[in-house]
Amino acid sequence: MQMERIWLIVSILCLIVATAFLLRQYQEAAFVTGSLGVVAWFLSYRAKLKSVIAPTESQDDEVLEGDDDEPD
């Protein structure tokens, strides 16, 4: 939950900075900063999904450990 919030705050700050660059006619800097904001947003989404999927992943490992049907 903590990393999700950090990345979300970073993405919002990048959006604000990109808007300021765009208003000052620095299109290249606005594009780069906006792109970094999108990456930060995806990282926050990834952290959220990771926190949701992690508890169910341990259940899947238990099922796979009992499934040793290798031929001898």
PDB file of C-alpha atoms in Angstrom:
ATOM      1  CA  MET A   1       0.000   0.000   0.000  1.00  0.00           C
ATOM      2  CA  GLN A   2       2.865   2.339   0.796  1.00  0.00           C
ATOM      3  CA  MET A   3       4.682   1.995  -2.545  1.00  0.00           C
ATOM      4  CA  GLU A   4       1.411   2.466  -4.393  1.00  0.00           C
ATOM      5  CA  ARG A   5       0.872   5.843  -2.754  1.00  0.00           C
ATOM      6  CA  ILE A   6       4.461   6.952  -3.333  1.00  0.00           C
ATOM      7  CA  TRP A   7       4.285   6.186  -7.068  1.00  0.00           C
ATOM      8  CA  LEU A   8       0.883   7.857  -7.321  1.00  0.00           C
ATOM      9  CA  ILE A   9       2.236  11.031  -5.698  1.00  0.00           C
ATOM     10  CA  VAL A  10       5.243  10.980  -8.038  1.00  0.00           C
ATOM     11  CA  SER A  11       2.959  10.637 -11.064  1.00  0.00           C
ATOM     12  CA  ILE A  12       0.809  13.582  -9.939  1.00  0.00           C
ATOM     13  CA  LEU A  13       3.893  15.731  -9.349  1.00  0.00           C
ATOM     14  CA  CYS A  14       5.176  14.844 -12.826  1.00  0.00           C
ATOM     15  CA  LEU A  15       1.820  15.845 -14.294  1.00  0.00           C
ATOM     16  CA  ILE A  16       1.986  19.231 -12.555  1.00  0.00           C
ATOM     17  CA  VAL A  17       5.566  19.825 -13.686  1.00  0.00           C
ATOM     18  CA  ALA A  18       4.722  18.754 -17.256  1.00  0.00           C
ATOM     19  CA  THR A  19       1.835  21.214 -17.287  1.00  0.00           C
ATOM     20  CA  ALA A  20       4.147  23.997 -16.120  1.00  0.00           C
ATOM     21  CA  PHE A  21       6.657  23.121 -18.843  1.00  0.00           C
ATOM     22  CA  LEU A  22       3.890  23.089 -21.433  1.00  0.00           C
ATOM     23  CA  LEU A  23       2.673  26.528 -20.366  1.00  0.00           C
ATOM     24  CA  ARG A  24       6.229  27.876 -20.689  1.00  0.00           C
ATOM     25  CA  GLN A  25       6.528  26.460 -24.235  1.00  0.00           C
ATOM     26  CA  TYR A  26       9.061  23.717 -23.369  1.00  0.00           C
ATOM     27  CA  GLN A  27       7.368  20.946 -25.326  1.00  0.00           C
ATOM     28  CA  GLU A  28      10.297  18.501 -25.177  1.00  0.00           C
ATOM     29  CA  ALA A  29      10.638  18.799 -21.408  1.00  0.00           C
ATOM     30  CA  ALA A  30       6.867  18.513 -21.006  1.00  0.00           C
ATOM     31  CA  PHE A  31       6.859  15.322 -23.073  1.00  0.00           C
ATOM     32  CA  VAL A  32       9.679  13.737 -21.073  1.00  0.00           C
ATOM     33  CA  THR A  33       8.162  14.720 -17.734  1.00  0.00           C
ATOM     34  CA  GLY A  34       4.725  13.535 -18.816  1.00  0.00           C
ATOM     35  CA  SER A  35       6.209  10.222 -19.942  1.00  0.00           C
ATOM     36  CA  LEU A  36       7.895   9.790 -16.574  1.00  0.00           C
ATOM     37  CA  GLY A  37       4.540  10.512 -14.932  1.00  0.00           C
ATOM     38  CA  VAL A  38       2.886   7.782 -16.986  1.00  0.00           C
ATOM     39  CA  VAL A  39       5.635   5.332 -15.998  1.00  0.00           C
ATOM     40  CA  ALA A  40       5.147   6.258 -12.339  1.00  0.00           C
ATOM     41  CA  TRP A  41       1.395   5.711 -12.694  1.00  0.00           C
ATOM     42  CA  PHE A  42       1.982   2.255 -14.184  1.00  0.00           C
ATOM     43  CA  LEU A  43       4.337   1.446 -11.311  1.00  0.00           C
ATOM     44  CA  SER A  44       1.651   2.456  -8.800  1.00  0.00           C
ATOM     45  CA  TYR A  45      -0.843   0.234 -10.621  1.00  0.00           C
ATOM     46  CA  ARG A  46       1.695  -2.611 -10.596  1.00  0.00           C
ATOM     47  CA  ALA A  47       2.226  -2.200  -6.840  1.00  0.00           C
ATOM     48  CA  LYS A  48      -1.527  -2.308  -6.297  1.00  0.00           C
ATOM     49  CA  LEU A  49      -1.918  -5.486  -8.335  1.00  0.00           C
ATOM     50  CA  LYS A  50       1.078  -7.052  -6.631  1.00  0.00           C
ATOM     51  CA  SER A  51      -0.500  -6.492  -3.211  1.00  0.00           C
ATOM     52  CA  VAL A  52      -3.749  -8.087  -4.401  1.00  0.00           C
ATOM     53  CA  ILE A  53      -2.162 -11.069  -6.153  1.00  0.00           C
ATOM     54  CA  ALA A  54       0.494 -11.894  -3.528  1.00  0.00           C
ATOM     55  CA  PRO A  55      -1.861 -13.630  -1.031  1.00  0.00           C
ATOM     56  CA  THR A  56      -3.357 -15.900  -3.705  1.00  0.00           C
ATOM     57  CA  GLU A  57       0.067 -16.778  -5.125  1.00  0.00           C
ATOM     58  CA  SER A  58       1.031 -18.668  -1.959  1.00  0.00           C
ATOM     59  CA  GLN A  59      -2.096 -20.795  -2.335  1.00  0.00           C
ATOM     60  CA  ASP A  60      -1.091 -21.677  -5.906  1.00  0.00           C
ATOM     61  CA  ASP A  61       2.383 -22.745  -4.723  1.00  0.00           C
ATOM     62  CA  GLU A  62       0.827 -25.221  -2.280  1.00  0.00           C
ATOM     63  CA  VAL A  63      -1.177 -26.817  -5.086  1.00  0.00           C
ATOM     64  CA  LEU A  64       1.877 -27.062  -7.355  1.00  0.00           C
ATOM     65  CA  GLU A  65       4.071 -28.650  -4.656  1.00  0.00           C
ATOM     66  CA  GLY A  66       1.729 -31.640  -4.339  1.00  0.00           C
ATOM     67  CA  ASP A  67       1.578 -32.145  -8.099  1.00  0.00           C
ATOM     68  CA  ASP A  68       4.792 -34.115  -8.813  1.00  0.00           C
ATOM     69  CA  ASP A  69       3.777 -36.386 -11.682  1.00  0.00           C
ATOM     70  CA  GLU A  70       7.205 -36.683 -13.275  1.00  0.00           C
ATOM     71  CA  PRO A  71       7.934 -39.947 -15.083  1.00  0.00           C
ATOM     72  CA  ASP A  72      10.768 -42.018 -13.599  1.00  0.00           C
TER      73      ASP A  72
END
